[in-house]
Short mmCIF file of C-alpha atoms and ligand atoms in Angstrom, two decimals:
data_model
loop_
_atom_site.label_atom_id
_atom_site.label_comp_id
_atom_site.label_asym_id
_atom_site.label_seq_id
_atom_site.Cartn_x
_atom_site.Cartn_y
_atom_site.Cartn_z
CA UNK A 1 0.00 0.00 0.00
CA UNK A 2 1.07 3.51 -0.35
CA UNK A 3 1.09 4.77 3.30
CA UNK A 4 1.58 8.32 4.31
CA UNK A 5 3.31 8.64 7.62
CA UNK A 6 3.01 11.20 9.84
CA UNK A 7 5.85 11.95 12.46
CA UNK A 8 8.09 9.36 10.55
CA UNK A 9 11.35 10.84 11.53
CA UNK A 10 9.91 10.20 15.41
CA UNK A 11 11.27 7.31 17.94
CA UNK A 12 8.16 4.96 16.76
CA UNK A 13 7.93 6.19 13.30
CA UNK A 14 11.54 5.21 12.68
CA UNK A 15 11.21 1.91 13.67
CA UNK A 16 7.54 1.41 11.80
CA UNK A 17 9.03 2.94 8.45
CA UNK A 18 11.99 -0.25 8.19
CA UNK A 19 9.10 -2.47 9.29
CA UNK A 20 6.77 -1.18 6.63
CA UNK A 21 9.53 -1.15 3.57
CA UNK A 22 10.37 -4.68 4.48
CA UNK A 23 6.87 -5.34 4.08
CA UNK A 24 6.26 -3.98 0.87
CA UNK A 25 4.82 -0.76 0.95
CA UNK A 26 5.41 2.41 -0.26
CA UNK A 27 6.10 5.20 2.24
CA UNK A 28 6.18 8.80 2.61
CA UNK A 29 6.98 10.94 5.71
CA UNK A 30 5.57 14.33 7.25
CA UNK A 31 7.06 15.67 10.06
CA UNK A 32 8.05 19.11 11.24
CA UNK A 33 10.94 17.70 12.98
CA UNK A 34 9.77 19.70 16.28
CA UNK A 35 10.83 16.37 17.91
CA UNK A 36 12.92 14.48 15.57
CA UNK A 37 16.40 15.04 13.85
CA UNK A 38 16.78 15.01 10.50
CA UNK A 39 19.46 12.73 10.13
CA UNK A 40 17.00 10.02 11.30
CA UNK A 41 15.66 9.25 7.88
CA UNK A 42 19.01 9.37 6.43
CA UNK A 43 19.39 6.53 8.83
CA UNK A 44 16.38 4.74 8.12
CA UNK A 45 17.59 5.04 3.96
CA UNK A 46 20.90 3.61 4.58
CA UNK A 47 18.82 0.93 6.35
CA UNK A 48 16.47 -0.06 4.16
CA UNK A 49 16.43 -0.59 0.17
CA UNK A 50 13.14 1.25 -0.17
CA UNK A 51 12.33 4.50 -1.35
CA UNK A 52 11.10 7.43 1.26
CA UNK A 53 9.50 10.46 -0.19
CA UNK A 54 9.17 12.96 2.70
CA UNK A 55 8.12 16.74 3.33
CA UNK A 56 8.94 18.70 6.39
CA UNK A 57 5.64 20.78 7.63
CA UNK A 58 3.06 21.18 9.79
CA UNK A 59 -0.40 18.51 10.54
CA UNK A 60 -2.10 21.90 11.17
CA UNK A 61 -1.13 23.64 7.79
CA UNK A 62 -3.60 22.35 5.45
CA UNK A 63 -2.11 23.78 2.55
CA UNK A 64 0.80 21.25 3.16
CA UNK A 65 -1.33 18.58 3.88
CA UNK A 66 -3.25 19.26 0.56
CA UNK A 67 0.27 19.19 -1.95
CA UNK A 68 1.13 16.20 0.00
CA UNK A 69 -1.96 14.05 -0.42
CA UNK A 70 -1.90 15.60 -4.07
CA UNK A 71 1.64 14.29 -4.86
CA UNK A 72 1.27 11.04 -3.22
CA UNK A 73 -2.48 9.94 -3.18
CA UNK A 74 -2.20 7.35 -0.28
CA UNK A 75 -4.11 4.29 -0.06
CA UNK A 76 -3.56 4.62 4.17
CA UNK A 77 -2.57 7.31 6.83
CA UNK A 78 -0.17 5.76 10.62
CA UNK A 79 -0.55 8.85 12.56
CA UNK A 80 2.24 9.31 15.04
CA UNK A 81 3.00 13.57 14.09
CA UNK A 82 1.84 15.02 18.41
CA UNK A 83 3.09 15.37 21.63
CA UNK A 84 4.15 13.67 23.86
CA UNK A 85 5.48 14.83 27.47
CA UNK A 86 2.63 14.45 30.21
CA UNK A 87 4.06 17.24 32.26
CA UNK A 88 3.96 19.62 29.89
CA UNK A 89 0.64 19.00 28.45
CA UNK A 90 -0.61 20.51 31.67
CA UNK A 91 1.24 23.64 31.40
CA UNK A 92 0.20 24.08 27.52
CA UNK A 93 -3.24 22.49 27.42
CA UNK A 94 -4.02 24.93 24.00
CA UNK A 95 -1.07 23.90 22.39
CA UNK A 96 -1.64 20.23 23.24
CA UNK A 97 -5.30 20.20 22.10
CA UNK A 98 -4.24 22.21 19.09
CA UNK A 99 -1.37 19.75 17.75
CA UNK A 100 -3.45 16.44 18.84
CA UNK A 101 -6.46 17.08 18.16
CA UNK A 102 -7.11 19.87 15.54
CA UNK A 103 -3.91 18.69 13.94
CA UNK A 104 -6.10 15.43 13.59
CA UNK A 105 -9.33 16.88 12.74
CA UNK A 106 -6.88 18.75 9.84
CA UNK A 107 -5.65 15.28 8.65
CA UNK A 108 -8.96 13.72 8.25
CA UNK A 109 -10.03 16.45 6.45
CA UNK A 110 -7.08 16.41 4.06
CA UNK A 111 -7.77 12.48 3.79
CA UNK A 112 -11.11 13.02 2.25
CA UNK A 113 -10.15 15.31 -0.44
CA UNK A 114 -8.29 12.02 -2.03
CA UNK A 115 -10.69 9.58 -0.84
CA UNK A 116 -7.99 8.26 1.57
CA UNK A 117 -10.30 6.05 4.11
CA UNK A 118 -7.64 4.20 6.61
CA UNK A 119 -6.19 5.65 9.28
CA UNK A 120 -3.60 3.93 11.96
CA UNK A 121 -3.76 5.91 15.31
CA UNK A 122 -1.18 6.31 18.10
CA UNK A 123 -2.94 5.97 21.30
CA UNK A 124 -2.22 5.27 24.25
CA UNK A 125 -2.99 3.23 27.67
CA UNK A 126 -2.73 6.70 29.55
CA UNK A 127 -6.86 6.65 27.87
CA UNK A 128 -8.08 3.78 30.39
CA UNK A 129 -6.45 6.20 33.81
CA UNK A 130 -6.63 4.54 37.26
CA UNK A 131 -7.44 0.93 37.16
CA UNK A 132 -10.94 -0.47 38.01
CA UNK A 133 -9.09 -3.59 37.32
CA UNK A 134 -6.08 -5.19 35.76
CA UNK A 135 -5.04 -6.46 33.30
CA UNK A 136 -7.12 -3.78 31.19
CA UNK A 137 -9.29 -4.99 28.26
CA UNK A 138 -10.41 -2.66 25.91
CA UNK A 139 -13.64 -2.60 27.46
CA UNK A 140 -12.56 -0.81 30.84
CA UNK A 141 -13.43 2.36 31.04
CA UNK A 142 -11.88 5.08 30.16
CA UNK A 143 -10.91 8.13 32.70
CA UNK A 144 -7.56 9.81 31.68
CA UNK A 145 -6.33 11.98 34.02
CA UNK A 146 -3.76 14.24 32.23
CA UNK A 147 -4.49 16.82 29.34
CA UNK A 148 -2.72 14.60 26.93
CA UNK A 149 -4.31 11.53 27.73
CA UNK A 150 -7.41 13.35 27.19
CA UNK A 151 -6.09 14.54 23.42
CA UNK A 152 -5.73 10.89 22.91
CA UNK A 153 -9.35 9.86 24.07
CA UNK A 154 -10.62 12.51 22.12
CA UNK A 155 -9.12 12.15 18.74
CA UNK A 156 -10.43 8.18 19.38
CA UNK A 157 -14.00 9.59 19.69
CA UNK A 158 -13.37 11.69 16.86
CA UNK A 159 -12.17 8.68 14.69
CA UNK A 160 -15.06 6.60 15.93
CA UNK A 161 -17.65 9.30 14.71
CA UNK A 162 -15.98 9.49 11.19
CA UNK A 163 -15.44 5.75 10.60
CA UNK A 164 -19.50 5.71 11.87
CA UNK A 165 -20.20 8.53 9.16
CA UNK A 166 -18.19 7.13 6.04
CA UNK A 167 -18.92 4.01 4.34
CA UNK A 168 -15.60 3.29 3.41
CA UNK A 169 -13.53 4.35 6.35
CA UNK A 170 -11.65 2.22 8.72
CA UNK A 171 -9.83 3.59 11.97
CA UNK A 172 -7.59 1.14 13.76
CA UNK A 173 -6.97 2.56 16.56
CA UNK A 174 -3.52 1.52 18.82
CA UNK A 175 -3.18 1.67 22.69
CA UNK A 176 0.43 1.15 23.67
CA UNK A 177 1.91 0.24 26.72
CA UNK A 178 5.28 1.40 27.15
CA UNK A 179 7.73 1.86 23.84
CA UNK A 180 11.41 1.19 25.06
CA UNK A 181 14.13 -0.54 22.90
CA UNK A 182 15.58 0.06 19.64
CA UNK A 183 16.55 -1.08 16.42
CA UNK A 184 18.91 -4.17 16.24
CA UNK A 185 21.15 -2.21 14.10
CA UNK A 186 21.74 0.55 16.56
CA UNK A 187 21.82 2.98 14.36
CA UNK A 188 18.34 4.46 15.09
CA UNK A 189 16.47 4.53 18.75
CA UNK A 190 14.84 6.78 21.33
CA UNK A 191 16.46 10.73 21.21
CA UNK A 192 14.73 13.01 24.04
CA UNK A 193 15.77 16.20 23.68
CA UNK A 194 15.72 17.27 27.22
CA UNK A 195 15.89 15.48 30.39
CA UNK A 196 14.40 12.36 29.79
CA UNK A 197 10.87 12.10 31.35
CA UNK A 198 10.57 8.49 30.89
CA UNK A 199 12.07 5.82 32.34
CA UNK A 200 13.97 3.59 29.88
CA UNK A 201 16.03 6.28 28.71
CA UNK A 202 16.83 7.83 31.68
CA UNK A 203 18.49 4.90 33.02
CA UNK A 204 20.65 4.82 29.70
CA UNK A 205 21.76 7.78 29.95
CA UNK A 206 23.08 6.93 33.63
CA UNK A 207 24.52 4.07 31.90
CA UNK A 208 26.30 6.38 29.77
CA UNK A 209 27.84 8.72 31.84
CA UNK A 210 25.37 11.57 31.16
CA UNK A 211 23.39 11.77 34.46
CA UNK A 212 24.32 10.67 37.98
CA UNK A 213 21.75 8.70 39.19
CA UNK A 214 17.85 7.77 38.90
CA UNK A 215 15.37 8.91 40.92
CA UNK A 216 13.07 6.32 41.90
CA UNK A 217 9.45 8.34 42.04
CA UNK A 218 8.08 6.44 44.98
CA UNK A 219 8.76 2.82 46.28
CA UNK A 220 5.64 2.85 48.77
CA UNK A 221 3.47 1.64 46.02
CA UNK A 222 1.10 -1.37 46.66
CA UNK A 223 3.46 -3.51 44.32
CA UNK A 224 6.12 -6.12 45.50
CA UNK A 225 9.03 -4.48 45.44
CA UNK A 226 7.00 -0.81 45.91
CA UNK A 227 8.07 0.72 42.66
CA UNK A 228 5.85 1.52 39.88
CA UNK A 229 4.97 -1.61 37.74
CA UNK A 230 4.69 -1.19 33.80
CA UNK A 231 3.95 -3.21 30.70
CA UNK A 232 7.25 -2.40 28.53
CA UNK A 233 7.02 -3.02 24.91
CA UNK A 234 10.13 -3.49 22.08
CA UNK A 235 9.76 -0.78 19.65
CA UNK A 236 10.33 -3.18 16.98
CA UNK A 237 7.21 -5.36 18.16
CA UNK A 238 4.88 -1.92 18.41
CA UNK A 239 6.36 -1.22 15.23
CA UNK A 240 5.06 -4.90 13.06
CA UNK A 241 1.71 -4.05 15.16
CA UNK A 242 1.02 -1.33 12.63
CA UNK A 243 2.01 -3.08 9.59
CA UNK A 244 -0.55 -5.40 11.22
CA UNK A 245 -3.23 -3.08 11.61
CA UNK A 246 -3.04 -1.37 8.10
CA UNK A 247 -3.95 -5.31 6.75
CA UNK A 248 -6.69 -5.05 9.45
CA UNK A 249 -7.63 -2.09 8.30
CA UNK A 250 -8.31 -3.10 4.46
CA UNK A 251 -10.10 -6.13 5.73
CA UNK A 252 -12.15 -3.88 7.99
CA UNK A 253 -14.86 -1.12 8.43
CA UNK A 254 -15.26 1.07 11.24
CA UNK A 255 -13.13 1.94 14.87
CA UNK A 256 -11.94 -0.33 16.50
CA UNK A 257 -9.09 0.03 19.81
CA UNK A 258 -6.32 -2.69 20.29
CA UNK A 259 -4.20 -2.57 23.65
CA UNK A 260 -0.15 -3.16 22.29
CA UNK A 261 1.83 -4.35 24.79
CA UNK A 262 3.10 -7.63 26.28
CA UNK A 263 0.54 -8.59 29.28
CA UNK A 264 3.85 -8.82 31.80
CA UNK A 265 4.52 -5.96 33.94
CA UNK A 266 8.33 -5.09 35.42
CA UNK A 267 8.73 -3.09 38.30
CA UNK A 268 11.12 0.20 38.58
CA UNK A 269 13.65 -1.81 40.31
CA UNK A 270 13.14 -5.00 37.95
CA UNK A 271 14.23 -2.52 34.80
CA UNK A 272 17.09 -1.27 36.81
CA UNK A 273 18.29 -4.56 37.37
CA UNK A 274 17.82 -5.94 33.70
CA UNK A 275 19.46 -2.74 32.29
CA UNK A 276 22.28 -3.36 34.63
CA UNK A 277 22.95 -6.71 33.33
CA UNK A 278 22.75 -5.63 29.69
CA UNK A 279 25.28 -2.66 30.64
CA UNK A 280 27.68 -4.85 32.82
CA UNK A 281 27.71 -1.79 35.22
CA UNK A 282 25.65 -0.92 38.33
CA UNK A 283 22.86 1.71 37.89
CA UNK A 284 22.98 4.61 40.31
CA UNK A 285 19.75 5.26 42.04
CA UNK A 286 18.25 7.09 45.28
CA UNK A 287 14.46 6.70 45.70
CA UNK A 288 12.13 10.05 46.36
CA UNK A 289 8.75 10.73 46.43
CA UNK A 290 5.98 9.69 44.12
CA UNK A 291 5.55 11.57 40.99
CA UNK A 292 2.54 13.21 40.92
CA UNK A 293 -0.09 11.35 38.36
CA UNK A 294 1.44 7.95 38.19
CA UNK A 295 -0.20 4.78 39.36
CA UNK A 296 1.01 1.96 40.90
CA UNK A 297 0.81 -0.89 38.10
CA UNK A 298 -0.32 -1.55 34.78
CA UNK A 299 -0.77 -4.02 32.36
CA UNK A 300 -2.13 -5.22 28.82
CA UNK A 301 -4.51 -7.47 28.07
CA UNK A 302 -3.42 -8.34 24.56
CA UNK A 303 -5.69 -11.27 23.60
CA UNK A 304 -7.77 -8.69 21.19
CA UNK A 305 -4.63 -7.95 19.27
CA UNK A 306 -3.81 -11.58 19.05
CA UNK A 307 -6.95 -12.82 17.85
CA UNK A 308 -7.92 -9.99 15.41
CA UNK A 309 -5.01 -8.74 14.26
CA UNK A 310 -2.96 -11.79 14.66
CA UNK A 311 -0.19 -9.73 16.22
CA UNK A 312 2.21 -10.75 19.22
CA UNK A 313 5.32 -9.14 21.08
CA UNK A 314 8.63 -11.43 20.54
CA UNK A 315 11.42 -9.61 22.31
CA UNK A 316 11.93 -9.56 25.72
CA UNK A 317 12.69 -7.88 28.90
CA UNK A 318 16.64 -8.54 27.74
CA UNK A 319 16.10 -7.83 24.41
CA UNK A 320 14.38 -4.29 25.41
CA UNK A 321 17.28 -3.64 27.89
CA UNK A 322 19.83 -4.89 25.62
CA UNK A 323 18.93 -3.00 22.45
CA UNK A 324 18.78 0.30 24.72
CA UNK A 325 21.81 0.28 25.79
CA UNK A 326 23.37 -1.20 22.27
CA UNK A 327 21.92 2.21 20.93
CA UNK A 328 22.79 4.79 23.67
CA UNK A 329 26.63 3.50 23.80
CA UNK A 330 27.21 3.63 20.20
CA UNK A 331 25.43 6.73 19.98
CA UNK A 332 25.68 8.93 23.28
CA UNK A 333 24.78 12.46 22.02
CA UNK A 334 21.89 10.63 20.07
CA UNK A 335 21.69 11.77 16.37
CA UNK A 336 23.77 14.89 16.77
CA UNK A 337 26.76 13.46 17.81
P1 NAD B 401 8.18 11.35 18.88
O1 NAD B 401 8.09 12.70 19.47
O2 NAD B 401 9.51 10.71 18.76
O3 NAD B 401 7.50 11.34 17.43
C1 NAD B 401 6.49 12.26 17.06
C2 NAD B 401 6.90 12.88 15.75
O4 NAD B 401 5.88 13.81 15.34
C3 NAD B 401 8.21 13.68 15.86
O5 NAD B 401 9.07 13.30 14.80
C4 NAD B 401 7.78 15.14 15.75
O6 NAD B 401 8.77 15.94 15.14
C5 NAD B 401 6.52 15.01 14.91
N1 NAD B 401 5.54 16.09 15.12
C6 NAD B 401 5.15 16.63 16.29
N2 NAD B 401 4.23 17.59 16.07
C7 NAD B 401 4.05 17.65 14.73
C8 NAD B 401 3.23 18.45 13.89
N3 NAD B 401 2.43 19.41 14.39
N4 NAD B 401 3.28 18.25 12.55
C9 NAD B 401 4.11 17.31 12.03
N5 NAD B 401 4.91 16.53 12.78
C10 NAD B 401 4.87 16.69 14.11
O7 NAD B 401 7.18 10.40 19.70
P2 NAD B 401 6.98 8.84 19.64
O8 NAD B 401 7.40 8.28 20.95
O9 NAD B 401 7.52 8.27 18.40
O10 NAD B 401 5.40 8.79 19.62
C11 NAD B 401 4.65 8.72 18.43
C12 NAD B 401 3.17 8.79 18.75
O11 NAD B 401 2.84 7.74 19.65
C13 NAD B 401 2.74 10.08 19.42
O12 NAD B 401 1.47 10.44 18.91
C14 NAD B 401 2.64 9.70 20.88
O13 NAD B 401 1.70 10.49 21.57
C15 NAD B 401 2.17 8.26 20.78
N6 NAD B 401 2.53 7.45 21.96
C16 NAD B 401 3.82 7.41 22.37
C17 NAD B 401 4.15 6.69 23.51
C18 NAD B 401 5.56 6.68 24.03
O14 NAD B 401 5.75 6.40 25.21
N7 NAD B 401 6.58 6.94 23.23
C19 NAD B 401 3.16 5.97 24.20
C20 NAD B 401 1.84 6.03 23.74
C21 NAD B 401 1.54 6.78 22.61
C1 WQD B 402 7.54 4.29 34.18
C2 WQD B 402 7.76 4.00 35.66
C3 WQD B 402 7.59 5.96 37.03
C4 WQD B 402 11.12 7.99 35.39
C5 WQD B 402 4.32 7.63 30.26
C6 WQD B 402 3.07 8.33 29.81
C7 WQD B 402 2.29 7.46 28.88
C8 WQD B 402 3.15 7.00 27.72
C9 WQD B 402 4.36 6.31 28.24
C10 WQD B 402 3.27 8.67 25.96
C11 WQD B 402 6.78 4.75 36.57
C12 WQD B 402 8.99 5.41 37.08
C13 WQD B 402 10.11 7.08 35.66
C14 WQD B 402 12.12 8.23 36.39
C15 WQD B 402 11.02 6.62 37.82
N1 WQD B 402 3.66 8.10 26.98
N2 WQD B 402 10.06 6.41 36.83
N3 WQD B 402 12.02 7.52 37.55
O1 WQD B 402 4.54 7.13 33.35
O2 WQD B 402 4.12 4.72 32.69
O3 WQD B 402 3.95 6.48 31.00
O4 WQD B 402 5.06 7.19 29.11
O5 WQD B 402 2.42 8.47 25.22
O6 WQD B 402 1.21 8.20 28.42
O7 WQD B 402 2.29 8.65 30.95
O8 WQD B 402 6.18 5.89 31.85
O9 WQD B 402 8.62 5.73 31.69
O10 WQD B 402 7.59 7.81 32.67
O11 WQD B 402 7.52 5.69 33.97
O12 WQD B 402 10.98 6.03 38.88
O13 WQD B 402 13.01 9.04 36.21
O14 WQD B 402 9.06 4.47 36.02
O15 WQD B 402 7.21 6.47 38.28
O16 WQD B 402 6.52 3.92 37.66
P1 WQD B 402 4.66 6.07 32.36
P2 WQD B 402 7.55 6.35 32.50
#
């Protein structure tokens, strides 16, 4: 298929756009690069044998969105162009909305003008907020509790509403647990700009030599070590998920939300451990209060994913850790070094 991809040049983008090419289909990037480095798609070229056609702009210019569906007519949109960062989504609720959501609403609308009637989604399993119970299905409910977990749920109602309204239309829609890992090659992997706000690479980049120590946000959790329990999914699994759901998505009419992840949780102190051995070094790491919005423990249930999409995660806990730290020692200043 001929699959436009916005945010390509992203962490998960990267990784889908090798999965895609090795799959057959023809891709083409949009990004603004307000989170991404250029050099990543030279990466992802040298890579792959495929052919990228990509365009730097905005999901909220139109006018770019328009010469882009023009020039390419795709057959399928993966949606990964928003923001991210939790913390900040609270301090710039406006901008948030704006880039999630009416950068969405923009896309859709751009979509229709070449009768372009799939659409891949990056959610996420912030939607579902504290647990009524756990593992979640798709069917618990969902209560996010931070601005940009609210973007999320609202672009899904969006895409819900136009899949209802179009006879042709198809929006797959993907919750993930939590992305960490990186390409085998090590040549392309997770960037952040700033201080890290997640996990994963924060702990690299103690592994590194960049930053002292972790902080350990809270190990008074009802867990069994006390530290925060997640459902940590390789990059490169998340990534075959959506050349998975754009099959589903031909086959299929309507909205429909998959949870991505591995249904096995790891505590704080579990990933420090695991990243340790990967690293052959000890990770430095004092333990403070909780951070303000978290939750104890989460987890997938990913039967839905299994049965409908026929997708499964491969790699793991080592492989995640392993990959990491392949990536942040061979490339310590990220792209730009
Ligand atoms: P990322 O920041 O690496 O990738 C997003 C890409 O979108 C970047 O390349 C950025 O430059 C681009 N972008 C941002 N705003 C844009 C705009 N207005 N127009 C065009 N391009 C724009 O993030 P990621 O981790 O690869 O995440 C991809 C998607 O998955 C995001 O929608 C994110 O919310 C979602 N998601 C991520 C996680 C995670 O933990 N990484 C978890 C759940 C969901
Ligand atoms: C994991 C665990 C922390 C950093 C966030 C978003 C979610 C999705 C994935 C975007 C928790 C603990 C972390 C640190 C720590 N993102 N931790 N010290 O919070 O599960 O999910 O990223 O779409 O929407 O909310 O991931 O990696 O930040 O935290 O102790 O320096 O590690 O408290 O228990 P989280 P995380």
């Amino acid at each position: 298929m001929r699959v436009l991809v916005t945010g390509g040049a992203g962490y998960i983008g990267s990784h889908t756009l090798l999965e895609l090419m090795a799959q057959g289909h023809e891709v083409c990037v949009l990004d603004n690069y307000s989170n991404a480095s250029p050099e990543v798609l030279t990466r992802v070229r040298s890579l792959s044998n495929g052919q990228i056609s990509d365009h730097t702009g905005d999901i909220r210019d139109s006018a770019t969105l328009d010469a882009v569906m023009a020039d390419f007519r795709p057959e399928a949109v993966i949606h990964f162009a928003g923001l991210k960062a939790v913390g900040e989504s609270t301090e710039k609720p406006l901008y948030y909305y704006d880039v999630n959501v009416a950068g969405t609403l923009n896309l859709l609308d751009a979509m229709a003008k070449v009768d372009c009637n799939i659409i891949v989604f990056s959610s996420s399993a912030t939607v579902y907020g504290e647990p009524v119970y756990l593992p979640y299905d798709e069917a618990h409910p969902t209560n996010p509790t931070s601005v940009y977990g609210r973007s999320k749920l609202m672009v899904e109602h969006i895409l819900t509403d136009w899949a209802a309204a179009r006879d042709q239309a198809s929006a797959v829609i993907l919750r993930y647990f939590n992305p960490v890992g990186a390409h085998e090659s090590a040549r392309i992997g997770e960037d952040p700009r700033d201080i890290p706000n997640n996990l994963m690479p924060f702990i690299a980049q103690v592994a590194v030599g960049k930053r002292e120590a972790l902080t350990i946000f809270g190990d008074d959790y009802d867990t069994p070590d006390g530290t925060g329990q997640r459902d940590y999914i390789h990059v490169v699994d998340l990534a075959r998920a959506h050349v998975a759901a754009l099959d589903y998505g031909k086959r299929h009419k309507g909205a429909r939300p998959f949870n991505i992840g591995t249904g096995q949780s790891y505590s704080v102190r579990d990933m420090i451990a695991a990243f340790a051995k990967a690293c052959g070094k000890p990770i430095p790491a004092k333990v403070a209060a909780r951070r303000a919005g978290d939750i104890a423990a989460m987890q997938a249930d990913a039967q839905r994913a299994k049965d409908e999409l026929g997708w499964a995660a491969r790699h793991d806990l080592d492989d995640m850790t392993q990959s990491t730290w392949a990536w942040q020692s061979k490339n310590p200043d990220g792209y730009e070094g």
